[in-house]
Short mmCIF file of C-alpha atoms (C1' of nucleotides) in Angstrom, two decimals:
data_model
loop_
_atom_site.label_atom_id
_atom_site.label_comp_id
_atom_site.label_asym_id
_atom_site.label_seq_id
_atom_site.Cartn_x
_atom_site.Cartn_y
_atom_site.Cartn_z
CA MET A 1 20.88 30.40 14.21
CA LYS A 2 22.67 29.14 11.17
CA LYS A 3 20.34 26.88 9.23
CA SER A 4 21.53 23.40 8.57
CA LEU A 5 20.69 21.71 5.31
CA ALA A 6 18.13 19.64 7.16
CA ASP A 7 16.50 22.83 8.43
CA LYS A 8 16.31 24.26 4.94
CA ILE A 9 14.73 21.18 3.52
CA GLU A 10 12.29 21.07 6.43
CA GLN A 11 11.27 24.67 5.85
CA TYR A 12 10.95 24.14 2.12
CA LEU A 13 8.61 21.21 2.63
CA LYS A 14 6.54 23.02 5.23
CA VAL A 15 6.01 25.95 2.93
CA LEU A 16 4.86 23.59 0.22
CA ILE A 17 2.45 21.89 2.60
CA ASP A 18 1.05 25.18 3.89
CA ARG A 19 0.43 26.38 0.37
CA SER A 20 -1.23 23.16 -0.69
CA GLU A 21 -4.98 22.88 -0.77
CA GLU A 22 -5.13 19.54 1.00
CA LYS A 23 -2.29 20.17 3.41
CA GLN A 24 -0.59 17.32 1.66
CA ILE A 25 2.30 17.10 -0.75
CA GLU A 26 3.98 14.45 -2.81
CA ILE A 27 7.63 14.61 -3.60
CA GLN A 28 10.20 12.45 -5.26
CA ARG A 29 13.03 11.82 -2.90
CA THR A 30 15.70 11.78 -5.59
CA GLU A 31 14.39 14.92 -7.22
CA LEU A 32 14.32 16.86 -3.97
CA ALA A 33 17.81 15.65 -3.19
CA GLU A 34 18.95 17.02 -6.51
CA THR A 35 17.30 20.35 -5.80
CA PHE A 36 19.33 20.62 -2.63
CA SER A 37 22.41 18.93 -4.06
CA CYS A 38 22.52 16.25 -1.43
CA VAL A 39 22.14 12.52 -1.14
CA PRO A 40 18.63 11.06 -1.12
CA SER A 41 19.02 9.68 2.36
CA GLN A 42 19.31 13.25 3.59
CA VAL A 43 15.70 13.72 2.57
CA THR A 44 14.78 10.57 4.43
CA TYR A 45 16.55 11.97 7.47
CA VAL A 46 14.61 15.22 7.37
CA ILE A 47 11.32 13.44 6.95
CA SER A 48 11.93 10.96 9.70
CA THR A 49 13.07 13.56 12.20
CA ARG A 50 10.76 16.48 11.40
CA PHE A 51 7.58 15.00 10.03
CA GLN A 52 6.64 12.45 12.66
CA GLU A 53 3.14 11.73 13.87
CA LYS A 54 3.82 13.44 17.15
CA PHE A 55 4.38 16.65 15.24
CA GLY A 56 1.13 16.23 13.34
CA TYR A 57 2.37 14.72 10.12
CA ARG A 58 1.82 11.40 8.49
CA THR A 59 3.89 10.01 5.64
CA GLU A 60 3.36 7.31 3.07
CA SER A 61 5.59 6.29 0.22
CA ARG A 62 6.07 3.97 -2.69
CA ARG A 63 9.30 2.62 -4.06
CA GLY A 64 10.07 1.72 -7.63
CA GLY A 65 9.22 3.51 -10.85
CA LYS A 66 7.34 6.77 -10.31
CA GLY A 67 7.81 6.33 -6.60
CA PHE A 68 6.97 9.13 -4.19
CA VAL A 69 6.82 10.27 -0.61
CA ARG A 70 3.54 11.80 0.51
CA ILE A 71 3.44 14.00 3.58
CA THR A 72 0.13 14.93 5.13
CA ARG A 73 -0.43 17.41 7.89
CA PHE A 74 -3.33 16.31 10.01
CA THR A 75 -5.05 18.64 12.38
CA ILE A 76 -6.90 17.23 15.30
CA SER A 77 -9.51 19.93 15.73
CA SER A 78 -9.43 20.47 19.45
CA ASP A 79 -13.13 21.21 19.77
CA ILE A 80 -14.16 17.84 18.37
CA CYS A 81 -11.92 15.66 20.42
CA THR A 82 -10.03 16.05 23.59
CA ILE A 83 -6.53 16.01 22.19
CA ASN A 84 -5.20 14.65 25.37
CA ASP A 85 -6.99 11.33 25.23
CA ALA A 86 -6.79 10.85 21.49
CA GLU A 87 -3.13 11.57 21.70
CA LYS A 88 -2.56 9.10 24.48
CA PHE A 89 -4.51 6.49 22.59
CA PHE A 90 -2.46 7.07 19.46
CA GLN A 91 0.67 6.88 21.49
CA LEU A 92 -0.37 3.52 22.85
CA ILE A 93 -1.08 2.20 19.37
CA ASN A 94 2.23 3.49 18.10
CA GLU A 95 4.05 1.86 20.96
CA LEU A 96 2.30 -1.43 20.32
CA GLU A 97 3.23 -1.19 16.67
CA GLU A 98 6.83 -0.46 17.48
CA ASN A 99 6.86 -3.47 19.76
CA LYS A 100 5.48 -5.57 16.94
CA MET A 101 2.33 -6.34 18.86
CA LEU A 102 0.36 -4.75 16.04
CA ASP A 103 0.96 -4.72 12.30
CA PRO A 104 0.88 -1.39 10.50
CA LYS A 105 -2.44 -2.25 8.95
CA GLU A 106 -4.00 -3.22 12.25
CA SER A 107 -2.64 -0.10 13.81
CA SER A 108 -3.96 2.24 11.14
CA MET A 109 -7.28 0.43 11.08
CA LEU A 110 -7.74 0.85 14.82
CA LYS A 111 -6.77 4.49 14.66
CA HIS A 112 -9.20 5.14 11.89
CA ILE A 113 -12.07 3.34 13.56
CA VAL A 114 -11.57 4.85 16.99
CA LEU A 115 -11.08 8.35 15.64
CA SER A 116 -14.14 8.02 13.46
CA VAL A 117 -16.33 6.57 16.17
CA SER A 118 -15.13 9.07 18.73
CA SER A 119 -16.18 11.95 16.51
CA THR A 120 -19.79 10.85 16.90
CA LEU A 121 -19.67 10.98 20.68
CA LYS A 122 -20.13 13.49 23.44
CA ASP A 123 -17.06 14.52 25.37
CA GLU A 124 -17.45 12.24 28.32
CA ASP A 125 -18.34 9.26 26.17
CA ARG A 126 -15.31 9.88 24.08
CA GLN A 127 -13.04 9.67 27.05
CA HIS A 128 -14.72 6.43 28.01
CA LEU A 129 -14.23 5.08 24.50
CA TYR A 130 -10.48 5.63 24.40
CA ASN A 131 -10.18 4.07 27.77
CA SER A 132 -12.29 1.01 27.17
CA VAL A 133 -10.81 0.33 23.75
CA ALA A 134 -7.33 0.56 25.18
CA ARG A 135 -8.22 -1.89 27.90
CA ALA A 136 -9.96 -4.28 25.53
CA LEU A 137 -7.03 -4.19 23.14
CA ASN A 138 -4.64 -4.86 25.96
CA GLU A 139 -6.76 -7.77 27.09
CA TYR A 140 -6.88 -9.18 23.58
CA LEU A 141 -3.14 -8.96 23.11
CA ASN A 142 -2.51 -10.62 26.45
CA LEU A 143 -4.85 -13.47 25.66
CA ASN A 144 -3.17 -14.03 22.32
CA GLN A 145 0.36 -14.18 23.66
CA MET B 1 1.33 11.95 -7.77
CA LYS B 2 3.18 11.10 -10.90
CA LYS B 3 1.11 8.27 -12.24
CA SER B 4 2.91 5.19 -13.35
CA LEU B 5 1.62 3.24 -16.30
CA ALA B 6 0.25 0.70 -13.85
CA ASP B 7 -1.63 3.47 -12.04
CA LYS B 8 -3.17 4.69 -15.27
CA ILE B 9 -4.35 1.27 -16.30
CA GLU B 10 -5.73 0.69 -12.83
CA GLN B 11 -7.69 3.93 -12.93
CA TYR B 12 -8.98 3.22 -16.41
CA LEU B 13 -10.31 -0.16 -15.36
CA LYS B 14 -11.88 1.20 -12.20
CA VAL B 15 -13.74 3.85 -14.13
CA LEU B 16 -15.06 1.20 -16.48
CA ILE B 17 -16.17 -0.94 -13.57
CA ASP B 18 -17.85 1.95 -11.78
CA ARG B 19 -19.76 2.88 -14.90
CA SER B 20 -20.87 -0.66 -15.57
CA GLU B 21 -24.31 -1.79 -14.53
CA GLU B 22 -23.17 -5.02 -12.92
CA LYS B 23 -19.93 -3.67 -11.46
CA GLN B 24 -18.23 -6.13 -13.74
CA ILE B 25 -16.22 -5.76 -16.94
CA GLU B 26 -14.66 -8.01 -19.53
CA ILE B 27 -11.55 -6.93 -21.32
CA GLN B 28 -9.11 -8.45 -23.76
CA ARG B 29 -5.65 -8.34 -22.37
CA THR B 30 -3.94 -7.79 -25.71
CA GLU B 31 -6.34 -5.08 -26.75
CA LEU B 32 -5.91 -3.15 -23.52
CA ALA B 33 -2.16 -3.49 -23.84
CA GLU B 34 -2.37 -1.96 -27.27
CA THR B 35 -4.46 0.92 -25.96
CA PHE B 36 -1.72 1.71 -23.50
CA SER B 37 1.14 0.77 -25.82
CA CYS B 38 2.61 -1.76 -23.49
CA VAL B 39 3.22 -5.48 -23.28
CA PRO B 40 0.27 -7.69 -22.32
CA SER B 41 1.97 -8.88 -19.18
CA GLN B 42 1.77 -5.33 -17.90
CA VAL B 43 -1.99 -5.74 -17.82
CA THR B 44 -1.59 -9.00 -15.94
CA TYR B 45 0.63 -7.17 -13.49
CA VAL B 46 -1.94 -4.46 -12.87
CA ILE B 47 -4.71 -6.95 -12.39
CA SER B 48 -2.77 -9.16 -10.05
CA THR B 49 -1.57 -6.31 -7.88
CA ARG B 50 -4.60 -4.00 -7.85
CA PHE B 51 -7.62 -6.21 -8.26
CA GLN B 52 -7.09 -8.79 -5.57
CA GLU B 53 -9.78 -10.22 -3.36
CA LYS B 54 -8.57 -8.28 -0.39
CA PHE B 55 -9.37 -5.11 -2.29
CA GLY B 56 -12.84 -6.33 -3.11
CA TYR B 57 -12.36 -7.66 -6.62
CA ARG B 58 -12.59 -11.08 -8.18
CA THR B 59 -11.22 -12.06 -11.57
CA GLU B 60 -11.83 -14.86 -14.02
CA SER B 61 -10.39 -15.40 -17.46
CA ARG B 62 -10.25 -17.59 -20.50
CA ARG B 63 -7.36 -18.12 -22.88
CA GLY B 64 -7.43 -18.83 -26.56
CA GLY B 65 -9.64 -17.35 -29.25
CA LYS B 66 -12.25 -14.97 -27.86
CA GLY B 67 -10.36 -15.02 -24.63
CA PHE B 68 -11.08 -12.43 -21.95
CA VAL B 69 -10.40 -11.25 -18.43
CA ARG B 70 -13.45 -10.55 -16.33
CA ILE B 71 -13.15 -8.35 -13.27
CA THR B 72 -15.96 -8.15 -10.76
CA ARG B 73 -16.24 -5.77 -7.87
CA PHE B 74 -18.07 -7.45 -5.07
CA THR B 75 -19.79 -5.45 -2.42
CA ILE B 76 -20.56 -6.47 1.08
CA SER B 77 -24.21 -7.29 1.10
CA SER B 78 -24.96 -6.27 4.65
CA ASP B 79 -26.66 -2.95 4.89
CA ILE B 80 -24.68 -1.05 7.42
CA CYS B 81 -27.67 0.94 8.65
CA THR B 82 -29.16 -2.16 10.14
CA ILE B 83 -26.11 -3.19 12.05
CA ASN B 84 -27.27 -2.55 15.56
CA ASP B 85 -26.64 -5.72 17.47
CA ALA B 86 -23.74 -7.98 18.19
CA GLU B 87 -24.96 -10.72 15.92
CA LYS B 88 -25.20 -8.54 12.84
CA PHE B 89 -21.90 -6.96 13.60
CA PHE B 90 -20.22 -10.33 13.88
CA GLN B 91 -21.88 -11.39 10.67
CA LEU B 92 -20.37 -8.40 8.90
CA ILE B 93 -16.92 -9.17 10.24
CA ASN B 94 -17.20 -12.78 9.16
CA GLU B 95 -18.28 -11.74 5.71
CA LEU B 96 -15.36 -9.36 5.41
CA GLU B 97 -13.02 -12.11 6.50
CA GLU B 98 -14.47 -14.55 3.98
CA ASN B 99 -13.98 -11.95 1.29
CA LYS B 100 -10.38 -11.55 2.36
CA MET B 101 -10.92 -7.93 3.30
CA LEU B 102 -9.83 -8.80 6.83
CA ASP B 103 -7.24 -11.26 8.12
CA PRO B 104 -8.28 -13.71 10.82
CA LYS B 105 -6.27 -11.83 13.42
CA GLU B 106 -7.79 -8.49 12.50
CA SER B 107 -11.19 -10.06 12.57
CA SER B 108 -10.85 -11.62 15.99
CA MET B 109 -9.23 -8.51 17.40
CA LEU B 110 -12.13 -6.35 16.28
CA LYS B 111 -14.65 -8.78 17.67
CA HIS B 112 -12.94 -8.89 21.01
CA ILE B 113 -12.60 -5.14 21.32
CA VAL B 114 -16.13 -4.33 20.25
CA LEU B 115 -17.62 -7.01 22.44
CA SER B 116 -15.61 -5.89 25.41
CA VAL B 117 -16.35 -2.21 24.93
CA SER B 118 -20.03 -2.85 24.32
CA SER B 119 -20.33 -4.66 27.63
CA THR B 120 -19.62 -1.40 29.40
CA LEU B 121 -22.43 0.47 27.66
CA LYS B 122 -26.13 1.08 28.02
CA ASP B 123 -28.39 -0.50 25.44
CA GLU B 124 -28.84 2.44 23.14
CA ASP B 125 -25.16 3.33 23.26
CA ARG B 126 -24.34 -0.22 22.41
CA GLN B 127 -26.47 -0.05 19.28
CA HIS B 128 -24.72 3.10 18.30
CA LEU B 129 -21.33 1.48 18.82
CA TYR B 130 -21.97 -1.46 16.51
CA ASN B 131 -23.27 0.86 13.87
CA SER B 132 -20.54 3.45 14.03
CA VAL B 133 -17.77 0.88 14.14
CA ALA B 134 -19.27 -0.85 11.11
CA ARG B 135 -19.35 2.46 9.27
CA ALA B 136 -15.85 3.40 10.25
CA LEU B 137 -14.52 0.01 9.26
CA ASN B 138 -16.25 0.20 5.93
CA GLU B 139 -14.82 3.64 5.37
CA TYR B 140 -11.35 2.43 6.24
CA LEU B 141 -11.53 -0.53 3.90
CA ASN B 142 -12.80 1.66 1.08
CA LEU B 143 -10.08 4.23 1.58
CA ASN B 144 -7.51 1.49 1.40
CA GLN B 145 -9.21 -0.02 -1.59
"C1'" DC C 1 35.42 16.64 26.22
"C1'" DT C 2 31.16 14.32 25.68
"C1'" DT C 3 26.88 13.96 23.64
"C1'" DT C 4 23.71 14.77 20.12
"C1'" DA C 5 22.48 16.04 15.47
"C1'" DT C 6 23.66 16.04 10.64
"C1'" DT C 7 25.67 14.40 6.41
"C1'" DT C 8 27.18 10.81 3.39
"C1'" DG C 9 27.43 6.54 1.09
"C1'" DA C 10 27.03 1.59 0.43
"C1'" DC C 11 23.77 -1.84 0.45
"C1'" DT C 12 18.73 -3.66 0.61
"C1'" DT C 13 13.98 -3.89 -0.46
"C1'" DT C 14 10.03 -2.86 -3.08
"C1'" DC C 15 7.53 -1.76 -7.13
"C1'" DT C 16 7.33 -1.43 -12.21
"C1'" DT C 17 8.32 -2.64 -16.90
"C1'" DT C 18 9.54 -5.80 -20.43
"C1'" DG C 19 10.29 -10.11 -22.60
"C1'" DT C 20 10.21 -15.07 -23.33
"C1'" DC C 21 8.19 -19.26 -22.87
"C1'" DT C 22 4.03 -22.18 -21.69
"C1'" DA C 23 -0.94 -23.46 -21.35
"C1'" DT C 24 -5.49 -23.17 -23.03
"C1'" DT C 25 -9.24 -22.59 -26.26
"C1'" DA C 26 -11.85 -21.64 -30.53
"C1'" DT C 27 -11.85 -22.43 -35.25
"C1'" DA C 28 -10.47 -24.09 -39.67
"C1'" DA C 29 -8.84 -28.01 -42.26
"C1'" DT C 30 -8.80 -32.75 -42.94
"C1'" DA D 1 -14.76 -36.57 -35.37
"C1'" DT D 2 -9.82 -35.53 -35.31
"C1'" DT D 3 -6.10 -32.75 -35.91
"C1'" DA D 4 -3.65 -28.60 -36.77
"C1'" DT D 5 -3.39 -23.69 -36.32
"C1'" DA D 6 -3.97 -19.38 -34.60
"C1'" DA D 7 -5.35 -16.57 -30.95
"C1'" DT D 8 -5.42 -15.76 -26.61
"C1'" DA D 9 -4.09 -15.39 -21.42
"C1'" DG D 10 -0.71 -16.95 -17.66
"C1'" DA D 11 3.89 -17.68 -15.32
"C1'" DC D 12 8.13 -16.34 -14.38
"C1'" DA D 13 12.32 -14.03 -14.49
"C1'" DA D 14 15.46 -10.27 -15.66
"C1'" DA D 15 16.25 -5.41 -15.78
"C1'" DG D 16 15.21 -0.84 -14.20
"C1'" DA D 17 13.63 2.73 -11.03
"C1'" DA D 18 12.69 4.44 -7.04
"C1'" DA D 19 12.67 4.64 -1.70
"C1'" DG D 20 14.45 2.56 2.85
"C1'" DT D 21 18.14 1.04 6.19
"C1'" DC D 22 22.05 1.44 8.66
"C1'" DA D 23 26.28 2.77 10.17
"C1'" DA D 24 30.45 5.58 9.72
"C1'" DA D 25 32.23 10.23 9.45
"C1'" DT D 26 31.64 14.93 10.56
"C1'" DA D 27 29.79 19.01 12.83
"C1'" DA D 28 27.38 21.40 16.49
"C1'" DA D 29 25.87 21.96 21.14
"C1'" DG D 30 26.33 21.55 25.98
#
DNA sequence: CTTTATTTGACTTTCTTTGTCTATTATAAT
DNA sequence: ATTATAATAGACAAAGAAAGTCAAATAAAG
């Protein structure tokens, strides 16, 4: 397969992430664009298509002077949580966020809390947690229009 | 991350606060500006963007001769270890809301979810839930300053 | 040939830096 | 005591420095 520019940038970033201690890198969009002699929005394109949550990456960024894009690879260690349920729960939250039922902060707060709490539970309790939180959240959102 | 000047000043102040006995410092805006070779309003900018109530800081100041800016880090008084019933949990949430660490919507959403989930649990699991959610929430709020 | 993915560029938003002008307060002068 | 002066900090706005958005043009895949 002939590698597109997007593929090359993707690979470049993934190598950087793999090599990094924290499985996390920070880049400057403009700088990276210069490295690959392309427009900055090309970098945005690569990040938004290849480094989504569903692929195990999270991104944050800051605009303005000394701005950056941070990409983190998160690994859900399969022995601690049943990927299936956590994943479905995350999916639900993401959907709700997309549909503007949840703000980004609310969304990330819920994810953090549920993930953290679930890690203290036994397998069957964990499953119950995802389920009951999802139902409670649904109920709350219905009650509040 | 390439640190902006604002980031550096922020970090400097946070170190000072952490080291202080009372989690409180007093600085002179002009002096600090000189230390960092910048205009005084840069210091104002850092303080107003990074040391807001929602991040757990309060500021006071006085103009004129012997003027100062005082920054206080306030900590949530509730001891998380003892959060093991609904009442204490709700108290914590209310406190966080008063301190602007949580919006009203976030606050009521959390209450609803935790109450609803807890109603499906046995007594000892319920205790555990309040406690682990409180911990996770605290962790989240700390991570996001 | 149609559909999907990539590339590009113009425009927008956010965050930072700097500067100017205003408000407040302690102190010195009257 | 009253007033003037100097020493602060605050408010606000302009300029600068990134990143984001969106849609049109192009290329690749089916």
